[in-house]
Tab-separated table of C-alpha atoms and ligand atoms in Angstrom:
chain	number	residue	atom	x	y	z
A	1	UNK	CA	69.778	80.593	109.830
A	2	UNK	CA	67.112	78.841	107.888
A	3	UNK	CA	63.604	78.427	109.106
A	4	UNK	CA	62.119	75.024	108.500
A	5	UNK	CA	59.102	75.737	106.382
A	6	UNK	CA	57.703	73.385	103.775
A	7	UNK	CA	56.723	75.972	101.201
A	8	UNK	CA	55.129	73.339	98.944
A	9	UNK	CA	52.480	72.737	101.635
A	10	UNK	CA	51.239	76.336	101.619
A	11	UNK	CA	47.837	76.643	99.945
A	12	UNK	CA	48.156	79.451	97.398
A	13	UNK	CA	44.463	79.313	96.426
A	14	UNK	CA	43.645	80.965	99.768
A	15	UNK	CA	44.223	84.700	100.347
A	16	UNK	CA	47.514	85.745	101.949
A	17	UNK	CA	47.516	85.688	105.776
A	18	UNK	CA	47.586	89.063	107.552
A	19	UNK	CA	49.988	88.032	110.335
A	20	UNK	CA	53.783	88.093	109.987
A	21	UNK	CA	55.906	86.091	109.381
A	22	UNK	CA	53.202	83.712	107.994
A	23	UNK	CA	52.314	86.282	105.351
A	24	UNK	CA	55.884	86.313	104.056
A	25	UNK	CA	56.062	82.467	104.042
A	26	UNK	CA	52.987	82.587	101.786
A	27	UNK	CA	54.661	85.060	99.408
A	28	UNK	CA	57.900	83.087	99.383
A	29	UNK	CA	55.834	80.059	98.286
A	30	UNK	CA	54.094	82.146	95.622
A	31	UNK	CA	57.353	83.676	94.363
A	32	UNK	CA	58.850	80.149	94.137
A	33	UNK	CA	56.039	79.142	91.829
A	34	UNK	CA	56.418	82.241	89.642
A	35	UNK	CA	60.216	81.960	89.462
A	36	UNK	CA	59.913	78.265	88.553
A	37	UNK	CA	57.582	79.159	85.677
A	38	UNK	CA	59.965	81.859	84.458
A	39	UNK	CA	62.909	79.505	84.690
A	40	UNK	CA	61.041	76.869	82.635
A	41	UNK	CA	60.289	79.499	80.026
A	42	UNK	CA	63.941	80.568	79.932
A	43	UNK	CA	65.074	76.941	79.819
A	44	UNK	CA	67.691	77.509	82.504
A	45	UNK	CA	67.926	78.300	86.214
A	46	UNK	CA	67.613	82.000	87.054
A	47	UNK	CA	70.450	83.640	88.958
A	48	UNK	CA	70.935	86.534	91.394
A	49	UNK	CA	73.620	88.762	92.826
A	50	UNK	CA	73.335	90.866	95.988
A	51	UNK	CA	75.588	93.928	96.020
A	52	UNK	CA	76.103	95.564	99.385
A	53	UNK	CA	77.299	99.098	100.025
A	54	UNK	CA	78.111	100.564	103.435
A	55	UNK	CA	78.169	99.219	106.950
A	56	UNK	CA	77.842	95.905	108.805
A	57	UNK	CA	74.165	96.556	109.328
A	58	UNK	CA	73.687	96.543	105.558
A	59	UNK	CA	75.841	93.425	105.245
A	60	UNK	CA	73.486	91.667	107.660
A	61	UNK	CA	70.399	92.956	105.798
A	62	UNK	CA	71.893	91.577	102.597
A	63	UNK	CA	72.081	88.119	104.166
A	64	UNK	CA	68.343	88.377	104.725
A	65	UNK	CA	67.743	89.413	101.092
A	66	UNK	CA	69.970	86.570	99.910
A	67	UNK	CA	68.122	84.097	102.158
A	68	UNK	CA	64.818	85.045	100.524
A	69	UNK	CA	66.241	84.931	96.972
A	70	UNK	CA	67.608	81.442	97.620
A	71	UNK	CA	64.284	80.255	99.058
A	72	UNK	CA	62.343	81.470	96.042
A	73	UNK	CA	64.605	79.557	93.693
A	74	UNK	CA	67.277	81.927	92.402
A	75	UNK	CA	70.854	80.628	92.232
A	76	UNK	CA	73.871	82.737	93.148
A	77	UNK	CA	75.901	84.347	90.348
A	78	UNK	CA	79.147	86.202	90.999
A	79	UNK	CA	79.182	88.443	87.915
A	80	UNK	CA	76.696	91.253	87.826
A	81	UNK	CA	76.362	91.282	84.017
A	82	UNK	CA	75.271	87.633	84.006
A	83	UNK	CA	72.712	87.745	86.823
A	84	UNK	CA	68.936	87.715	86.223
A	85	UNK	CA	68.227	89.499	89.490
A	86	UNK	CA	70.533	92.263	90.649
A	87	UNK	CA	69.788	93.826	94.007
A	88	UNK	CA	71.723	96.814	95.336
A	89	UNK	CA	71.553	97.336	99.069
A	90	UNK	CA	72.581	100.977	99.213
A	91	UNK	CA	74.237	103.355	101.684
A	92	UNK	CA	73.844	107.108	101.888
A	93	UNK	CA	76.008	108.085	104.842
A	94	UNK	CA	78.343	110.070	102.549
A	95	UNK	CA	77.615	111.599	99.164
A	96	UNK	CA	80.133	109.490	97.195
A	97	UNK	CA	78.186	106.314	98.092
A	98	UNK	CA	75.182	107.702	96.167
A	99	UNK	CA	77.293	108.649	93.157
A	100	UNK	CA	78.658	105.122	92.914
A	101	UNK	CA	75.150	103.666	92.728
A	102	UNK	CA	74.043	106.016	89.929
A	103	UNK	CA	77.212	105.225	87.981
A	104	UNK	CA	76.661	101.497	88.170
A	105	UNK	CA	72.968	101.739	87.325
A	106	UNK	CA	73.900	103.478	84.088
A	107	UNK	CA	75.970	100.442	83.093
A	108	UNK	CA	73.281	97.956	84.133
A	109	UNK	CA	70.718	99.557	81.833
A	110	UNK	CA	72.577	98.204	78.792
A	111	UNK	CA	72.870	94.734	80.253
A	112	UNK	CA	69.152	94.662	80.972
A	113	UNK	CA	68.235	95.449	77.363
A	114	UNK	CA	69.895	92.185	76.316
A	115	UNK	CA	68.268	89.966	78.981
A	116	UNK	CA	64.439	89.751	79.022
A	117	UNK	CA	64.468	87.933	82.379
A	118	UNK	CA	66.526	90.530	84.158
A	119	UNK	CA	65.178	92.427	87.153
A	120	UNK	CA	66.902	95.199	89.099
A	121	UNK	CA	66.052	95.965	92.720
A	122	UNK	CA	67.248	98.825	94.898
A	123	UNK	CA	66.880	99.003	98.649
A	124	UNK	CA	68.623	100.322	101.756
A	125	UNK	CA	69.338	103.733	103.205
A	126	UNK	CA	69.605	105.732	99.979
A	127	UNK	CA	66.016	104.769	99.069
A	128	UNK	CA	64.709	106.465	102.220
A	129	UNK	CA	65.584	109.834	100.683
A	130	UNK	CA	62.610	111.240	98.740
A	131	UNK	CA	64.862	113.095	96.218
A	132	UNK	CA	66.512	109.796	95.288
A	133	UNK	CA	63.200	108.059	94.618
A	134	UNK	CA	62.007	111.034	92.529
A	135	UNK	CA	65.164	110.828	90.438
A	136	UNK	CA	64.760	107.068	89.928
A	137	UNK	CA	61.110	107.483	88.891
A	138	UNK	CA	62.052	110.140	86.381
A	139	UNK	CA	65.329	108.983	84.875
A	140	UNK	CA	65.732	105.295	85.746
A	141	UNK	CA	62.461	103.739	84.588
A	142	UNK	CA	64.129	100.404	83.866
A	143	UNK	CA	64.381	99.607	87.577
A	144	UNK	CA	61.857	97.014	88.754
A	145	UNK	CA	61.750	97.265	92.499
A	146	UNK	CA	62.496	100.020	95.015
A	147	UNK	CA	62.079	99.625	98.776
A	148	UNK	CA	63.647	101.014	101.928
A	149	UNK	CA	65.192	99.975	105.214
A	150	UNK	CA	61.972	99.359	107.180
A	151	UNK	CA	60.322	96.773	104.967
A	152	UNK	CA	63.061	94.500	103.694
A	153	UNK	CA	61.263	91.622	105.377
A	154	UNK	CA	58.602	92.074	102.642
A	155	UNK	CA	61.066	91.342	99.837
A	156	UNK	CA	59.253	88.201	98.639
A	157	UNK	CA	55.895	89.983	98.659
A	158	UNK	CA	57.332	92.865	96.614
A	159	UNK	CA	58.848	90.459	94.093
A	160	UNK	CA	55.420	88.822	93.664
A	161	UNK	CA	53.791	92.229	93.155
A	162	UNK	CA	56.382	93.027	90.504
A	163	UNK	CA	56.048	89.697	88.699
A	164	UNK	CA	52.267	89.964	88.645
A	165	UNK	CA	52.078	93.608	87.583
A	166	UNK	CA	54.860	94.267	85.045
A	167	UNK	CA	55.420	97.763	86.417
A	168	UNK	CA	57.964	99.516	88.633
A	169	UNK	CA	57.104	98.711	92.249
A	170	UNK	CA	57.991	101.314	94.867
A	171	UNK	CA	57.344	100.771	98.575
A	172	UNK	CA	59.059	103.095	101.038
A	173	UNK	CA	57.996	103.496	104.656
A	174	UNK	CA	58.899	106.592	106.632
A	175	UNK	CA	59.414	104.709	109.893
A	176	UNK	CA	58.222	101.588	111.682
A	177	UNK	CA	57.888	100.151	115.158
A	178	UNK	CA	57.702	96.630	113.780
A	179	UNK	CA	60.378	93.913	114.018
A	180	UNK	CA	59.543	90.741	112.076
A	181	UNK	CA	61.325	87.635	113.395
A	182	UNK	CA	61.953	84.182	111.906
A	183	UNK	CA	62.585	84.961	108.260
A	184	UNK	CA	65.204	83.119	106.231
A	185	UNK	CA	68.753	84.428	105.898
A	186	UNK	CA	71.825	83.080	104.151
A	187	UNK	CA	75.106	83.617	106.034
A	188	UNK	CA	78.181	84.752	104.138
A	189	UNK	CA	80.489	82.930	106.586
A	190	UNK	CA	79.756	79.550	108.149
A	191	UNK	CA	81.624	80.299	111.387
A	192	UNK	CA	80.713	83.910	112.184
A	193	UNK	CA	77.592	85.985	111.963
A	194	UNK	CA	76.201	89.427	112.622
A	195	UNK	CA	73.181	89.583	114.930
A	196	UNK	CA	70.963	92.663	115.011
A	197	UNK	CA	70.118	93.652	118.557
A	198	UNK	CA	68.500	96.965	117.731
A	199	UNK	CA	67.506	99.082	114.770
A	200	UNK	CA	67.497	102.832	114.154
A	201	UNK	CA	69.086	105.698	116.041
A	202	UNK	CA	67.770	108.503	118.289
A	203	UNK	CA	70.929	110.542	118.592
A	204	UNK	CA	70.669	112.988	115.710
A	205	UNK	CA	74.348	113.876	115.474
A	206	UNK	CA	74.065	117.020	113.373
A	207	UNK	CA	76.063	115.683	110.364
A	208	UNK	CA	74.422	112.274	110.195
A	209	UNK	CA	71.597	111.068	107.989
A	210	UNK	CA	71.172	107.699	109.718
A	211	UNK	CA	68.357	108.718	112.106
A	212	UNK	CA	66.358	109.948	109.088
A	213	UNK	CA	66.842	106.813	106.985
A	214	UNK	CA	66.887	104.122	109.682
A	215	UNK	CA	64.152	105.584	111.880
A	216	UNK	CA	63.730	105.613	115.641
A	217	UNK	CA	65.631	103.338	117.939
A	218	UNK	CA	63.964	99.993	118.748
A	219	UNK	CA	65.459	96.979	120.486
A	220	UNK	CA	64.797	93.333	119.788
A	221	UNK	CA	63.422	91.255	122.620
A	222	UNK	CA	66.365	89.599	124.463
A	223	UNK	CA	64.602	86.206	124.175
A	224	UNK	CA	64.544	86.475	120.364
A	225	UNK	CA	68.220	87.461	120.330
A	226	UNK	CA	69.282	84.553	122.564
A	227	UNK	CA	67.173	82.111	120.536
A	228	UNK	CA	68.846	83.273	117.313
A	229	UNK	CA	72.324	82.991	118.858
A	230	UNK	CA	71.572	79.492	120.189
A	231	UNK	CA	70.505	78.438	116.696
A	232	UNK	CA	73.654	79.970	115.202
A	233	UNK	CA	75.816	78.109	117.737
A	234	UNK	CA	74.016	74.845	116.906
A	235	UNK	CA	74.796	75.582	113.278
A	236	UNK	CA	78.557	75.864	113.954
A	237	UNK	CA	78.942	79.611	114.433
A	238	UNK	CA	81.687	80.487	116.977
A	239	UNK	CA	81.844	84.278	116.669
A	240	UNK	CA	79.011	86.763	116.710
A	241	UNK	CA	78.971	90.497	116.100
A	242	UNK	CA	76.103	92.272	117.847
A	243	UNK	CA	74.876	95.095	115.655
A	244	UNK	CA	73.218	98.395	116.449
A	245	UNK	CA	73.853	102.081	115.720
A	246	UNK	CA	74.316	102.664	119.434
A	247	UNK	CA	74.454	99.346	121.296
A	248	UNK	CA	75.012	101.105	124.622
A	249	UNK	CA	71.426	102.265	124.687
A	250	UNK	CA	70.105	98.762	123.992
A	251	UNK	CA	66.947	97.758	125.849
A	252	UNK	CA	65.639	101.186	126.813
A	253	UNK	CA	62.245	100.968	125.120
A	254	UNK	CA	61.483	97.330	125.990
A	255	UNK	CA	58.495	96.356	128.183
A	256	UNK	CA	60.964	94.943	130.686
A	257	UNK	CA	64.037	97.147	130.244
A	258	UNK	CA	67.379	95.321	130.039
A	259	UNK	CA	70.825	96.924	129.789
A	260	UNK	CA	73.352	96.068	127.101
A	261	UNK	CA	75.692	94.740	129.802
A	262	UNK	CA	72.952	92.394	131.065
A	263	UNK	CA	72.290	91.187	127.530
A	264	UNK	CA	76.012	90.429	127.099
A	265	UNK	CA	76.003	88.361	130.291
A	266	UNK	CA	73.135	86.257	128.938
A	267	UNK	CA	74.850	85.798	125.574
A	268	UNK	CA	78.063	84.745	127.323
A	269	UNK	CA	76.160	81.700	128.657
A	270	UNK	CA	75.403	80.311	125.184
A	271	UNK	CA	77.528	77.171	124.687
A	272	UNK	CA	79.483	77.019	121.475
A	273	UNK	CA	79.861	80.779	121.069
A	274	UNK	CA	83.528	81.540	121.686
A	275	UNK	CA	83.798	85.176	120.712
A	276	UNK	CA	81.440	88.110	121.113
A	277	UNK	CA	81.968	91.416	119.331
A	278	UNK	CA	79.719	94.437	119.063
A	279	UNK	CA	79.424	97.778	117.327
A	280	UNK	CA	78.891	100.695	117.539
A	281	UNK	CA	79.353	102.244	120.996
A	282	UNK	CA	78.451	105.857	121.616
A	283	UNK	CA	80.860	107.356	124.197
A	284	UNK	CA	78.072	109.229	125.974
A	285	UNK	CA	76.271	105.990	126.876
A	286	UNK	CA	79.142	103.626	127.693
A	287	UNK	CA	78.460	102.519	131.273
A	288	UNK	CA	80.748	101.387	134.118
A	289	UNK	CA	78.613	98.255	134.222
A	290	UNK	CA	79.653	97.464	130.629
A	291	UNK	CA	83.348	97.973	131.421
A	292	UNK	CA	82.980	95.603	134.388
A	293	UNK	CA	81.252	92.939	132.302
A	294	UNK	CA	83.886	93.233	129.573
A	295	UNK	CA	86.725	93.005	132.108
A	296	UNK	CA	85.508	89.730	133.573
A	297	UNK	CA	84.182	88.143	130.376
A	298	UNK	CA	85.948	85.183	128.784
A	299	UNK	CA	84.238	85.639	125.434
A	300	UNK	CA	83.896	89.355	124.735
A	301	UNK	CA	86.718	90.368	122.402
A	302	UNK	CA	89.331	92.849	123.538
A	303	UNK	CA	88.251	95.416	121.021
A	304	UNK	CA	86.135	98.508	121.397
A	305	UNK	CA	85.103	100.725	118.510
A	306	UNK	CA	84.479	104.095	120.140
A	307	UNK	CA	83.889	106.832	117.566
A	308	UNK	CA	85.227	110.179	118.766
A	309	UNK	CA	84.374	112.141	115.558
A	310	UNK	CA	86.326	115.211	116.737
A	311	UNK	CA	88.718	116.112	119.550
A	312	UNK	CA	87.428	119.651	119.926
A	313	UNK	CA	84.747	120.192	122.563
A	314	UNK	CA	83.474	123.173	120.585
A	315	UNK	CA	82.985	121.060	117.447
A	316	UNK	CA	81.589	118.114	119.433
A	317	UNK	CA	78.911	120.459	120.709
A	318	UNK	CA	78.043	121.593	117.178
A	319	UNK	CA	77.972	117.929	116.189
A	320	UNK	CA	75.455	117.270	119.001
A	321	UNK	CA	77.610	114.442	120.339
A	322	UNK	CA	76.844	115.303	123.977
A	323	UNK	CA	80.302	114.674	125.436
A	324	UNK	CA	83.456	116.778	125.779
A	325	UNK	CA	87.050	116.011	124.888
A	326	UNK	CA	87.797	115.560	128.625
A	327	UNK	CA	84.886	113.187	129.135
A	328	UNK	CA	86.052	111.071	126.201
A	329	UNK	CA	89.665	110.951	127.412
A	330	UNK	CA	88.554	110.074	130.967
A	331	UNK	CA	86.431	107.274	129.589
A	332	UNK	CA	89.375	105.904	127.610
A	333	UNK	CA	91.558	106.044	130.755
A	334	UNK	CA	88.938	104.158	132.736
A	335	UNK	CA	88.703	101.459	130.044
A	336	UNK	CA	92.478	101.088	129.741
A	337	UNK	CA	92.843	100.796	133.534
A	338	UNK	CA	90.166	98.106	133.754
A	339	UNK	CA	91.283	96.194	130.651
A	340	UNK	CA	94.935	96.990	129.827
A	341	UNK	CA	95.135	94.960	126.612
A	342	UNK	CA	91.969	96.478	125.125
A	343	UNK	CA	92.353	97.592	121.550
A	344	UNK	CA	90.591	100.830	120.693
A	345	UNK	CA	89.467	101.989	117.275
A	346	UNK	CA	87.506	105.045	116.229
A	347	UNK	CA	85.817	107.140	113.539
A	348	UNK	CA	86.958	110.719	112.902
A	349	UNK	CA	85.413	113.383	110.675
A	350	UNK	CA	87.565	116.248	109.396
A	351	UNK	CA	86.252	119.453	107.916
A	352	UNK	CA	82.999	119.728	109.882
A	353	UNK	CA	81.522	123.246	109.357
A	354	UNK	CA	83.406	125.830	111.399
A	355	UNK	CA	86.376	123.547	112.189
A	356	UNK	CA	89.466	125.752	112.697
A	357	UNK	CA	93.114	124.713	112.698
A	358	UNK	CA	92.961	124.861	116.526
A	359	UNK	CA	89.983	122.479	116.549
A	360	UNK	CA	91.851	120.159	114.241
A	361	UNK	CA	94.888	120.253	116.558
A	362	UNK	CA	92.582	119.080	119.385
A	363	UNK	CA	91.645	116.079	117.237
A	364	UNK	CA	95.324	115.283	116.649
A	365	UNK	CA	95.858	115.620	120.398
A	366	UNK	CA	93.184	112.998	121.131
A	367	UNK	CA	94.705	110.676	118.518
A	368	UNK	CA	98.135	111.023	120.182
A	369	UNK	CA	96.746	110.543	123.701
A	370	UNK	CA	94.486	107.550	122.994
A	371	UNK	CA	96.890	105.836	120.565
A	372	UNK	CA	94.228	103.996	118.549
A	373	UNK	CA	94.900	100.587	117.003
A	374	UNK	CA	93.229	101.981	113.921
A	375	UNK	CA	90.922	104.798	112.928
A	376	UNK	CA	88.479	105.306	110.082
A	377	UNK	CA	88.968	108.862	108.892
A	378	UNK	CA	86.297	110.637	106.869
A	379	UNK	CA	86.045	113.918	105.058
A	380	UNK	CA	82.862	115.672	106.160
A	381	UNK	CA	80.133	115.130	103.590
A	382	UNK	CA	77.145	117.467	103.470
A	383	UNK	CA	73.888	115.492	103.767
A	384	UNK	CA	70.760	117.400	102.767
A	385	UNK	CA	68.206	117.480	105.559
A	386	UNK	CA	70.716	117.314	108.413
A	387	UNK	CA	71.289	120.410	110.616
A	388	UNK	CA	75.001	120.614	109.667
A	389	UNK	CA	74.183	120.971	105.969
A	390	UNK	CA	72.850	124.482	106.550
A	391	UNK	CA	75.522	125.593	109.016
A	392	UNK	CA	77.656	128.519	107.999
A	393	UNK	CA	81.407	128.248	107.437
A	394	UNK	CA	81.557	125.105	105.329
A	395	UNK	CA	85.304	124.453	105.009
A	396	UNK	CA	87.076	124.840	101.623
A	397	UNK	CA	88.049	121.572	99.974
A	398	UNK	CA	91.814	122.208	99.906
A	399	UNK	CA	91.921	122.982	103.638
A	400	UNK	CA	89.991	119.801	104.452
A	401	UNK	CA	92.169	117.678	102.201
A	402	UNK	CA	95.325	118.996	103.866
A	403	UNK	CA	93.955	118.222	107.350
A	404	UNK	CA	92.797	114.810	106.210
A	405	UNK	CA	96.274	113.928	104.926
A	406	UNK	CA	97.945	115.082	108.122
A	407	UNK	CA	95.457	113.136	110.236
A	408	UNK	CA	95.897	109.969	108.203
A	409	UNK	CA	99.674	110.145	108.537
A	410	UNK	CA	99.441	110.530	112.311
A	411	UNK	CA	96.883	107.740	112.677
A	412	UNK	CA	98.921	105.342	110.546
A	413	UNK	CA	102.228	105.966	112.263
A	414	UNK	CA	100.679	105.495	115.729
A	415	UNK	CA	98.698	102.417	114.727
A	416	UNK	CA	101.735	100.628	113.323
A	417	UNK	CA	103.511	101.213	116.652
A	418	UNK	CA	100.497	100.088	118.684
A	419	UNK	CA	99.900	97.051	116.505
A	420	UNK	CA	103.471	95.791	116.893
A	421	UNK	CA	103.329	95.448	120.709
A	422	UNK	CA	102.122	91.850	120.420
A	423	UNK	CA	105.154	90.690	118.416
A	424	UNK	CA	106.576	87.467	119.856
A	425	UNK	CA	103.416	86.553	121.820
A	426	UNK	CA	101.137	83.561	121.249
A	427	UNK	CA	97.499	84.498	120.616
A	428	UNK	CA	94.200	82.769	119.913
A	429	UNK	CA	93.254	83.216	116.274
A	430	UNK	CA	90.001	82.452	114.454
A	431	UNK	CA	90.924	81.217	110.980
A	432	UNK	CA	88.701	83.050	108.480
A	433	UNK	CA	89.901	82.254	104.954
A	434	UNK	CA	92.681	81.143	102.679
A	435	UNK	CA	95.090	84.007	102.048
A	436	UNK	CA	94.061	86.018	98.955
A	437	UNK	CA	97.569	86.080	97.474
A	438	UNK	CA	99.208	82.873	98.687
A	439	UNK	CA	97.119	79.709	99.088
A	440	UNK	CA	99.698	78.041	101.347
A	441	UNK	CA	98.717	80.643	103.957
A	442	UNK	CA	95.522	81.228	105.892
A	443	UNK	CA	94.233	84.518	107.298
A	444	UNK	CA	92.876	84.723	110.817
A	445	UNK	CA	91.772	87.344	113.295
A	446	UNK	CA	93.006	88.030	116.817
A	447	UNK	CA	90.594	88.903	119.603
A	448	UNK	CA	91.649	92.554	119.149
A	449	UNK	CA	90.554	92.430	115.487
A	450	UNK	CA	94.077	92.467	113.955
A	451	UNK	CA	94.703	90.035	111.077
A	452	UNK	CA	97.487	87.463	110.966
A	453	UNK	CA	98.677	85.377	108.003
A	454	UNK	CA	100.317	82.007	108.661
A	455	UNK	CA	100.903	78.622	106.989
A	456	UNK	CA	97.750	76.499	106.970
A	457	UNK	CA	95.019	74.957	104.856
A	458	UNK	CA	91.351	75.253	104.006
A	459	UNK	CA	90.275	72.700	106.623
A	460	UNK	CA	91.316	75.067	109.386
A	461	UNK	CA	88.734	77.693	108.396
A	462	UNK	CA	86.332	78.312	111.269
A	463	UNK	CA	88.555	76.920	114.020
A	464	UNK	CA	90.362	78.812	116.762
A	465	UNK	CA	94.075	78.010	116.967
A	466	UNK	CA	97.167	79.272	118.844
A	467	UNK	CA	99.485	81.335	116.689
A	468	UNK	CA	102.875	82.838	117.497
A	469	UNK	CA	103.138	86.353	116.054
A	470	UNK	CA	106.560	86.645	114.431
A	471	UNK	CA	106.572	89.980	112.620
A	472	UNK	CA	104.276	92.981	112.461
A	473	UNK	CA	103.749	94.525	109.054
A	474	UNK	CA	102.020	97.704	110.136
A	475	UNK	CA	98.393	96.582	110.239
A	476	UNK	CA	98.804	92.813	110.259
A	477	UNK	CA	101.130	90.064	111.451
A	478	UNK	CA	102.942	87.142	109.924
A	479	UNK	CA	102.986	84.163	112.260
A	480	UNK	CA	103.075	80.441	112.767
A	481	UNK	CA	100.759	77.954	114.435
A	482	UNK	CA	102.155	76.466	117.675
B	501	5AD	N1	80.251	112.982	106.633
B	501	5AD	C1	81.355	112.272	106.914
B	501	5AD	N2	81.343	111.203	107.718
B	501	5AD	C2	80.170	110.827	108.271
B	501	5AD	N3	79.865	109.821	109.092
B	501	5AD	C3	78.543	109.864	109.339
B	501	5AD	N4	77.991	110.896	108.677
B	501	5AD	C4	78.987	111.513	108.009
B	501	5AD	C5	79.052	112.653	107.156
B	501	5AD	N5	77.955	113.383	106.886
B	501	5AD	C6	80.852	108.894	109.647
B	501	5AD	C7	80.908	108.969	111.162
B	501	5AD	C8	80.293	107.680	111.585
B	501	5AD	C9	80.673	106.768	110.441
B	501	5AD	C10	79.880	105.529	110.324
B	501	5AD	O1	80.502	107.579	109.299
B	501	5AD	O2	82.255	109.034	111.547
B	501	5AD	O3	80.776	107.213	112.827
B	502	SF4	FE1	74.699	108.790	113.121
B	502	SF4	FE2	75.276	109.718	115.578
B	502	SF4	FE3	73.335	107.841	115.257
B	502	SF4	FE4	75.912	107.183	114.878
B	502	SF4	S1	74.982	107.874	116.835
B	502	SF4	S2	74.166	106.644	113.551
B	502	SF4	S3	76.770	109.063	113.998
B	502	SF4	S4	73.295	109.944	114.502
């Protein structure tokens, strides 16, 4: 979405407005002027690259960063070494995500020495950790800009501060209750888009760092959400993905409380939107009302991502998930009864502190009973500051690795069986791209999120077509348009 602002008309001789988003429009105008001057000095256009780590929420945030960079006059570059502005939108949900960022920063330092116009920005979840910022201040002085998850809307203002001050700019907020609407964003796909419906998380699962780095749960006003979706539809978007850490608790803190199911019913009415997806659902909050709305909806996709994390009630309690194995399995039964062709996916952690072989067997039991279409499996990663990090009985690496391998094998063999049940049927498919390996093929997505490759061309991208699914190749199909 792009807001229609004539930045040239903004009077920069006046002080910056206090109100948002007007304040940010002012700084976008100011940054445009500064970037133009720099570009004239360099004798060439200046370029940027946005690198995103982590989840869909970060992917959406990156579209907002990209929107601002485009508005202030940077041009997209696809190679990091050639870009004048490199921004990393970081993730910290597992330790290896942090390590990857440090590794890449080391390489960028050399590139920066050779390019006087180069700036490096870091933002996202990892920056909300005080130890990270301390380390950057001490050992990574060549970084220009550091900000967190709560103030990305201020990106243009921070760039101006940096350009006017010639020093490392750091701006991290602990939390916020503010949601700034109507800022520019640049969509990665023309035909589908993520839409934030809420920010933050109040659940404090004992292994998870998200509540500490994304702050308390706050929902966007339904009117703002509908307005954004209407604009997206007018712009040619046919599929939207509603984003929140726990969409099932949407609306709780609003002045006029609304349930997630009610929000979905409103979104269903928007003409032009053909498919509605959402993530993530917490099993403890998934209501009967939501199942009913999904069952009768024509637009909500037949796919539910329902993270189980563990199959052992004992471990679920230590994880502070607030449901039992039985509650989860009953919920799955209820969903399958109401919507038989629903595809279910999940997240599973192995090696949580204190997990015994018996606990692990309970997880395998859930996997066999639910028969997931696919599952993201993770090795438990200790996150400093979370309750689980100081729990006794951290599990030895070799034991965890062995369980992880066994789990993966089980998940994969079940999912290839589950996936193949649609062989021979005709399904609606949203064409997303040309096939990466064979340009006579296109790649599309079924309502249940499975991919299918079939003969086609670039012009079909963004349209929904009928495809006969000929063969299943484990996680995807080969098919033909009918
Ligand atoms: N270690 C391993 N996996 C984790 N996740 C969240 N925190 C951790 C952690 N400390 C997983 C959960 C969550 C997914 C997004 O990441 O399974 O659902
Ligand atoms: Fe983390 Fe649990 Fe919140 Fe998901 S619901 S973001 S796992 S604390």
